[in-house]
Amino acid sequence: METGADRGGDGRRPILELRDVDTHYGPIQILKDVTIEIYPGEIVCLLGGNASGKTTTLKTILGYVEPSHGAVFLDGEEISGLPTQERVRRGISMVPENRRLFKRMTVRENLEMGAYLRDDREGIEEDMERVFELFPRVKDRLNQRAGTLSGGEQQMVAVGRALMARPKVLLMDEPSMGLAPVLVAQNFEIIEQIHEQGTTVFVVEQNANMALSIADRGYVLQTGQIVLADTASALLENPEMKKAYLGELE
Amino acid sequence: MSGKYVNDYRQDLRLFRTTPKKVLLVVGLLAAIALPYLIQIQWTPPFGFPWKAWAKAINLALIWSIGAAAFNLLLGYTGQISTAHAAFLILGALTGAVLGEASAGLGWSFWLVLPLGGVVGAVIGALVGLPALRVRGLYLFMATLAVHFAAILGFKMYQVAQVGFTGVRYFPPEVPSFLHWLPFVTPDANGQFLIQGDFRWYFVLVPITLGCLLFMVNVLRSAEGRAFVAIRDNDVAASLLGINVARTKLLAFAVSSAMVTISGVLLSFFVTARSDESWSIEIILDVAIMTVVGGFSTIVGGVFGAFFFFMTPVLFNWIRDLPLFDRFTFIDTYGSQIDLAIFGVAIVLVLVFKPEGLAGVWEDTKRYFRTWPFRY
């Protein structure tokens, strides 16, 4: 098996890497030669407008679609070709767009579902406590059905559920989607919080300003190609970026 | 809230948690043992209340409890609608006819054929579940409908080739010899230990039904059971958490089908004769009635539903011969249609007033007594 190369000169190895990935739906090519590297402890964001290939990138990482060329590596091991559940087992977890909680299960059951692939009971209870520390409000609602929670609380449960898998890297699909502006801000606070606890986060977002304000680095995707890749602060200053995504008028 | 708190997982996992529940369990078991003896008593209740007629209805309800609960496991818990339900009853009947002591069967023991039926059902069930990986909802409903007619055809082909148009006869199974020492196991007039008649069948059906129901309850309590519910509520999220959606769906189909097939074996040996005309598409409606009236998404709901389904006609049969009612001849003429109408009305009433079904009524009753005499 091919292993991921050391990049960046300081001997660090990406925790998640897409290398030269092409993805097709039938004859239509969606991703063209996409390379993304995410290093341990980073928050990396992937920006792009509608139909730029953001969701397909996530699907490729998770194995809902397979790249027609190139490969996906997790912690140096190739994971493309593996079924989704195996990738989850190896440490990829995702907070899906619109949260997608199990609405008829209680909050506790939702969190327990996050640990579906684990059987270390003590570790699970430990992580449950960690989630409670992170989101004390979740603990108050433990025996309530998830569908009865407010949008913000549901987001906390969704993040908590993803963390229960003890992921090496957490994927967030459009965390600002369908939420009130105040909740969007709260959401990004949540991301920062879990990042401070040492989780590597990969955020896929349309809201470029918000995402870049918390990210270390960012990639910009346009019609399936990475057109910009830089540190977040550089991207915020990039004139092209300002024009295309940040809505600044000249 | 029951006011009983649990402190560790072991307590949390108990099926019968509280002392009253354990007492209820013992009382229930004793009542279950006493019931057929009560029904056997020779007496004529006032107004000709049907006494003997219960025996057959109860036995049928026991058999169909398994099927209704299995339907609930698949539809209520996993969210997969399958019209192949009756097909597995047919599969059970066919397994019994080919392997068991039936008209042209191989004559294998009933006690071997019964679990074999479960195995056959699980394998075929997983195959029938394959469309569920691609389609859902109404499309799955249509895709599985074909299985029903394929199963009828299969039964008919076997019947025509091996037995003839009269249909397959099933011979009464025997009590296994290692159980003959039990005090209540007595030989019949011919010195044989044959299981026939409602009284004897009852004691065979109760443990088998309870075993099947407990099996399903425990499957649903396991991680796999939680995965069933996760797939029903949100299959995308389920797969993101590492649930193998395809495998889990097939597992639900296999478990449910195995149970229905076992009930199909029981049914055919209990009613002793089956033909290709014994299986109408209405069976799936009957099971749906049991599931909805009994209580959606609960195993015990299937049991309540089955008992409601088989006992209501007996009651109605009695009512229409009562003085006053017997003047309306149309009641007699359209008896079975009125039965259906009763079911229809019952479903509407349940959906409007108690969507949790009879199982929900049962929960309410328990809650009432738990807090009696205080209400809140």
mmCIF file of N, CA, C and O in Angstrom, chain A residues 44-102:
data_model
loop_
_atom_site.group_PDB
_atom_site.id
_atom_site.type_symbol
_atom_site.label_atom_id
_atom_site.label_comp_id
_atom_site.label_asym_id
_atom_site.label_seq_id
_atom_site.Cartn_x
_atom_site.Cartn_y
_atom_site.Cartn_z
ATOM 1 N N VAL A 44 -9.395 23.208 8.478
ATOM 2 C CA VAL A 44 -9.245 23.541 7.066
ATOM 3 C C VAL A 44 -10.647 23.719 6.499
ATOM 4 O O VAL A 44 -11.557 22.959 6.844
ATOM 5 N N CYS A 45 -10.821 24.748 5.672
ATOM 6 C CA CYS A 45 -12.148 24.886 5.075
ATOM 7 C C CYS A 45 -12.072 24.758 3.566
ATOM 8 O O CYS A 45 -11.049 25.060 2.941
ATOM 9 N N LEU A 46 -13.144 24.254 3.018
ATOM 10 C CA LEU A 46 -13.274 24.122 1.574
ATOM 11 C C LEU A 46 -14.415 25.045 1.160
ATOM 12 O O LEU A 46 -15.554 24.870 1.592
ATOM 13 N N LEU A 47 -14.081 26.036 0.354
ATOM 14 C CA LEU A 47 -15.087 27.014 -0.037
ATOM 15 C C LEU A 47 -15.464 26.811 -1.486
ATOM 16 O O LEU A 47 -14.672 26.303 -2.287
ATOM 17 N N GLY A 48 -16.673 27.246 -1.806
ATOM 18 C CA GLY A 48 -17.098 27.130 -3.188
ATOM 19 C C GLY A 48 -18.565 27.427 -3.294
ATOM 20 O O GLY A 48 -19.319 27.240 -2.341
ATOM 21 N N GLY A 49 -18.966 27.890 -4.462
ATOM 22 C CA GLY A 49 -20.375 28.213 -4.664
ATOM 23 C C GLY A 49 -21.180 26.970 -4.952
ATOM 24 O O GLY A 49 -20.710 25.837 -4.748
ATOM 25 N N ASN A 50 -22.395 27.169 -5.437
ATOM 26 C CA ASN A 50 -23.233 26.037 -5.810
ATOM 27 C C ASN A 50 -22.586 25.275 -6.949
ATOM 28 O O ASN A 50 -21.954 25.858 -7.820
ATOM 29 N N ALA A 51 -22.763 23.966 -6.930
ATOM 30 C CA ALA A 51 -22.303 23.106 -8.016
ATOM 31 C C ALA A 51 -20.809 23.220 -8.269
ATOM 32 O O ALA A 51 -20.342 23.051 -9.382
ATOM 33 N N SER A 52 -20.042 23.520 -7.214
ATOM 34 C CA SER A 52 -18.604 23.598 -7.420
ATOM 35 C C SER A 52 -17.923 22.269 -7.095
ATOM 36 O O SER A 52 -16.751 22.082 -7.416
ATOM 37 N N GLY A 53 -18.685 21.341 -6.492
ATOM 38 C CA GLY A 53 -18.098 20.034 -6.199
ATOM 39 C C GLY A 53 -17.804 19.802 -4.732
ATOM 40 O O GLY A 53 -17.127 18.834 -4.380
ATOM 41 N N LYS A 54 -18.308 20.686 -3.852
ATOM 42 C CA LYS A 54 -18.036 20.528 -2.419
ATOM 43 C C LYS A 54 -18.581 19.204 -1.880
ATOM 44 O O LYS A 54 -17.876 18.449 -1.219
ATOM 45 N N THR A 55 -19.850 18.955 -2.185
ATOM 46 C CA THR A 55 -20.489 17.743 -1.664
ATOM 47 C C THR A 55 -19.836 16.496 -2.250
ATOM 48 O O THR A 55 -19.632 15.504 -1.559
ATOM 49 N N THR A 56 -19.488 16.579 -3.534
ATOM 50 C CA THR A 56 -18.833 15.427 -4.157
ATOM 51 C C THR A 56 -17.485 15.145 -3.503
ATOM 52 O O THR A 56 -17.085 13.989 -3.347
ATOM 53 N N THR A 57 -16.782 16.206 -3.094
ATOM 54 C CA THR A 57 -15.517 16.004 -2.386
ATOM 55 C C THR A 57 -15.754 15.202 -1.107
ATOM 56 O O THR A 57 -15.046 14.225 -0.827
ATOM 57 N N LEU A 58 -16.786 15.598 -0.359
ATOM 58 C CA LEU A 58 -17.103 14.866 0.874
ATOM 59 C C LEU A 58 -17.500 13.426 0.561
ATOM 60 O O LEU A 58 -17.082 12.491 1.240
ATOM 61 N N LYS A 59 -18.296 13.268 -0.471
ATOM 62 C CA LYS A 59 -18.740 11.915 -0.835
ATOM 63 C C LYS A 59 -17.558 11.046 -1.219
ATOM 64 O O LYS A 59 -17.539 9.844 -0.971
ATOM 65 N N THR A 60 -16.565 11.673 -1.856
ATOM 66 C CA THR A 60 -15.383 10.913 -2.242
ATOM 67 C C THR A 60 -14.583 10.501 -1.006
ATOM 68 O O THR A 60 -14.059 9.386 -0.924
ATOM 69 N N ILE A 61 -14.512 11.412 -0.033
ATOM 70 C CA ILE A 61 -13.779 11.082 1.190
ATOM 71 C C ILE A 61 -14.462 9.939 1.919
ATOM 72 O O ILE A 61 -13.823 9.027 2.442
ATOM 73 N N LEU A 62 -15.804 9.955 1.933
ATOM 74 C CA LEU A 62 -16.555 8.965 2.703
ATOM 75 C C LEU A 62 -16.808 7.673 1.940
ATOM 76 O O LEU A 62 -17.216 6.679 2.524
ATOM 77 N N GLY A 63 -16.598 7.709 0.626
ATOM 78 C CA GLY A 63 -16.766 6.477 -0.125
ATOM 79 C C GLY A 63 -18.154 6.276 -0.696
ATOM 80 O O GLY A 63 -18.511 5.166 -1.070
ATOM 81 N N TYR A 64 -18.967 7.330 -0.756
ATOM 82 C CA TYR A 64 -20.248 7.189 -1.455
ATOM 83 C C TYR A 64 -20.016 7.183 -2.960
ATOM 84 O O TYR A 64 -20.813 6.637 -3.715
ATOM 85 N N VAL A 65 -18.951 7.860 -3.391
ATOM 86 C CA VAL A 65 -18.494 7.697 -4.774
ATOM 87 C C VAL A 65 -16.994 7.404 -4.726
ATOM 88 O O VAL A 65 -16.312 7.795 -3.788
ATOM 89 N N GLU A 66 -16.534 6.705 -5.732
ATOM 90 C CA GLU A 66 -15.116 6.369 -5.799
ATOM 91 C C GLU A 66 -14.435 7.261 -6.834
ATOM 92 O O GLU A 66 -15.011 7.538 -7.887
ATOM 93 N N PRO A 67 -13.231 7.711 -6.552
ATOM 94 C CA PRO A 67 -12.522 8.508 -7.546
ATOM 95 C C PRO A 67 -12.159 7.646 -8.761
ATOM 96 O O PRO A 67 -11.825 6.472 -8.610
ATOM 97 N N SER A 68 -12.257 8.245 -9.944
ATOM 98 C CA SER A 68 -11.879 7.496 -11.142
ATOM 99 C C SER A 68 -10.364 7.569 -11.346
ATOM 100 O O SER A 68 -9.777 6.784 -12.057
ATOM 101 N N HIS A 69 -9.759 8.544 -10.698
ATOM 102 C CA HIS A 69 -8.300 8.650 -10.734
ATOM 103 C C HIS A 69 -7.862 9.285 -9.428
ATOM 104 O O HIS A 69 -8.585 10.089 -8.852
ATOM 105 N N GLY A 70 -6.679 8.930 -8.957
ATOM 106 C CA GLY A 70 -6.214 9.479 -7.701
ATOM 107 C C GLY A 70 -6.692 8.652 -6.522
ATOM 108 O O GLY A 70 -7.323 7.608 -6.703
ATOM 109 N N ALA A 71 -6.395 9.114 -5.296
ATOM 110 C CA ALA A 71 -6.707 8.301 -4.131
ATOM 111 C C ALA A 71 -6.899 9.186 -2.904
ATOM 112 O O ALA A 71 -6.488 10.339 -2.877
ATOM 113 N N VAL A 72 -7.548 8.595 -1.908
ATOM 114 C CA VAL A 72 -7.775 9.271 -0.627
ATOM 115 C C VAL A 72 -6.974 8.531 0.440
ATOM 116 O O VAL A 72 -6.981 7.304 0.494
ATOM 117 N N PHE A 73 -6.245 9.295 1.257
ATOM 118 C CA PHE A 73 -5.446 8.681 2.315
ATOM 119 C C PHE A 73 -5.895 9.186 3.677
ATOM 120 O O PHE A 73 -6.184 10.369 3.845
ATOM 121 N N LEU A 74 -5.972 8.290 4.639
ATOM 122 C CA LEU A 74 -6.235 8.692 6.012
ATOM 123 C C LEU A 74 -5.043 8.256 6.844
ATOM 124 O O LEU A 74 -4.721 7.065 6.886
ATOM 125 N N ASP A 75 -4.381 9.201 7.462
ATOM 126 C CA ASP A 75 -3.247 8.892 8.316
ATOM 127 C C ASP A 75 -2.211 8.051 7.570
ATOM 128 O O ASP A 75 -1.617 7.123 8.121
ATOM 129 N N GLY A 76 -2.020 8.361 6.288
ATOM 130 C CA GLY A 76 -0.986 7.671 5.528
ATOM 131 C C GLY A 76 -1.436 6.398 4.859
ATOM 132 O O GLY A 76 -0.699 5.822 4.060
ATOM 133 N N GLU A 77 -2.653 5.910 5.173
ATOM 134 C CA GLU A 77 -3.109 4.682 4.529
ATOM 135 C C GLU A 77 -4.189 4.997 3.514
ATOM 136 O O GLU A 77 -5.065 5.818 3.773
ATOM 137 N N GLU A 78 -4.118 4.315 2.398
ATOM 138 C CA GLU A 78 -5.132 4.581 1.382
ATOM 139 C C GLU A 78 -6.480 4.040 1.846
ATOM 140 O O GLU A 78 -6.587 2.905 2.300
ATOM 141 N N ILE A 79 -7.505 4.872 1.762
ATOM 142 C CA ILE A 79 -8.837 4.403 2.147
ATOM 143 C C ILE A 79 -9.797 4.357 0.968
ATOM 144 O O ILE A 79 -10.891 3.834 1.096
ATOM 145 N N SER A 80 -9.410 4.908 -0.190
ATOM 146 C CA SER A 80 -10.328 4.806 -1.325
ATOM 147 C C SER A 80 -10.467 3.335 -1.680
ATOM 148 O O SER A 80 -9.503 2.570 -1.624
ATOM 149 N N GLY A 81 -11.688 2.951 -1.999
ATOM 150 C CA GLY A 81 -11.957 1.542 -2.257
ATOM 151 C C GLY A 81 -12.601 0.843 -1.079
ATOM 152 O O GLY A 81 -13.231 -0.193 -1.242
ATOM 153 N N LEU A 82 -12.433 1.414 0.109
ATOM 154 C CA LEU A 82 -13.042 0.788 1.289
ATOM 155 C C LEU A 82 -14.512 1.214 1.397
ATOM 156 O O LEU A 82 -14.871 2.310 0.993
ATOM 157 N N PRO A 83 -15.353 0.334 1.981
ATOM 158 C CA PRO A 83 -16.739 0.741 2.193
ATOM 159 C C PRO A 83 -16.838 1.834 3.274
ATOM 160 O O PRO A 83 -15.940 1.958 4.115
ATOM 161 N N THR A 84 -17.927 2.594 3.230
ATOM 162 C CA THR A 84 -18.090 3.736 4.123
ATOM 163 C C THR A 84 -17.877 3.364 5.589
ATOM 164 O O THR A 84 -17.151 4.044 6.315
ATOM 165 N N GLN A 85 -18.507 2.269 6.009
ATOM 166 C CA GLN A 85 -18.436 1.960 7.446
ATOM 167 C C GLN A 85 -17.006 1.683 7.885
ATOM 168 O O GLN A 85 -16.622 1.962 9.012
ATOM 169 N N GLU A 86 -16.182 1.145 6.944
ATOM 170 C CA GLU A 86 -14.786 0.885 7.287
ATOM 171 C C GLU A 86 -14.027 2.201 7.446
ATOM 172 O O GLU A 86 -13.159 2.339 8.304
ATOM 173 N N ARG A 87 -14.357 3.177 6.618
ATOM 174 C CA ARG A 87 -13.708 4.484 6.729
ATOM 175 C C ARG A 87 -14.086 5.140 8.046
ATOM 176 O O ARG A 87 -13.264 5.774 8.704
ATOM 177 N N VAL A 88 -15.374 5.009 8.430
ATOM 178 C CA VAL A 88 -15.811 5.562 9.706
ATOM 179 C C VAL A 88 -15.051 4.883 10.841
ATOM 180 O O VAL A 88 -14.571 5.521 11.774
ATOM 181 N N ARG A 89 -14.900 3.571 10.731
ATOM 182 C CA ARG A 89 -14.187 2.823 11.761
ATOM 183 C C ARG A 89 -12.751 3.323 11.905
ATOM 184 O O ARG A 89 -12.198 3.368 12.991
ATOM 185 N N ARG A 90 -12.166 3.728 10.777
ATOM 186 C CA ARG A 90 -10.768 4.161 10.831
ATOM 187 C C ARG A 90 -10.609 5.604 11.280
ATOM 188 O O ARG A 90 -9.476 6.077 11.421
ATOM 189 N N GLY A 91 -11.704 6.316 11.459
ATOM 190 C CA GLY A 91 -11.572 7.624 12.081
ATOM 191 C C GLY A 91 -12.063 8.823 11.305
ATOM 192 O O GLY A 91 -11.599 9.934 11.538
ATOM 193 N N ILE A 92 -12.995 8.621 10.377
ATOM 194 C CA ILE A 92 -13.616 9.774 9.734
ATOM 195 C C ILE A 92 -15.045 9.875 10.236
ATOM 196 O O ILE A 92 -15.772 8.888 10.273
ATOM 197 N N SER A 93 -15.420 11.061 10.660
ATOM 198 C CA SER A 93 -16.768 11.231 11.156
ATOM 199 C C SER A 93 -17.314 12.495 10.515
ATOM 200 O O SER A 93 -16.559 13.409 10.221
ATOM 201 N N MET A 94 -18.628 12.535 10.302
ATOM 202 C CA MET A 94 -19.154 13.708 9.625
ATOM 203 C C MET A 94 -20.411 14.221 10.309
ATOM 204 O O MET A 94 -21.253 13.455 10.739
ATOM 205 N N VAL A 95 -20.501 15.540 10.411
ATOM 206 C CA VAL A 95 -21.742 16.178 10.826
ATOM 207 C C VAL A 95 -22.447 16.581 9.533
ATOM 208 O O VAL A 95 -22.000 17.480 8.843
ATOM 209 N N PRO A 96 -23.530 15.884 9.200
ATOM 210 C CA PRO A 96 -24.119 16.125 7.880
ATOM 211 C C PRO A 96 -24.853 17.461 7.822
ATOM 212 O O PRO A 96 -25.196 18.046 8.840
ATOM 213 N N GLU A 97 -25.067 17.892 6.593
ATOM 214 C CA GLU A 97 -25.864 19.080 6.346
ATOM 215 C C GLU A 97 -27.259 18.880 6.945
ATOM 216 O O GLU A 97 -27.806 17.787 6.900
ATOM 217 N N ASN A 98 -27.802 19.935 7.514
ATOM 218 C CA ASN A 98 -29.128 19.854 8.152
ATOM 219 C C ASN A 98 -29.191 18.848 9.299
ATOM 220 O O ASN A 98 -30.252 18.341 9.622
ATOM 221 N N ARG A 99 -28.045 18.527 9.856
ATOM 222 C CA ARG A 99 -27.932 17.761 11.102
ATOM 223 C C ARG A 99 -28.347 16.303 11.023
ATOM 224 O O ARG A 99 -27.668 15.431 11.521
ATOM 225 N N ARG A 100 -29.504 16.026 10.423
ATOM 226 C CA ARG A 100 -29.958 14.641 10.247
ATOM 227 C C ARG A 100 -29.890 13.814 11.525
ATOM 228 O O ARG A 100 -29.281 12.748 11.586
ATOM 229 N N LEU A 101 -30.537 14.303 12.554
ATOM 230 C CA LEU A 101 -30.615 13.532 13.797
ATOM 231 C C LEU A 101 -31.650 12.421 13.636
ATOM 232 O O LEU A 101 -32.478 12.464 12.743
ATOM 233 N N PHE A 102 -31.576 11.454 14.542
ATOM 234 C CA PHE A 102 -32.649 10.469 14.625
ATOM 235 C C PHE A 102 -33.715 11.082 15.512
ATOM 236 O O PHE A 102 -33.638 11.034 16.729
#
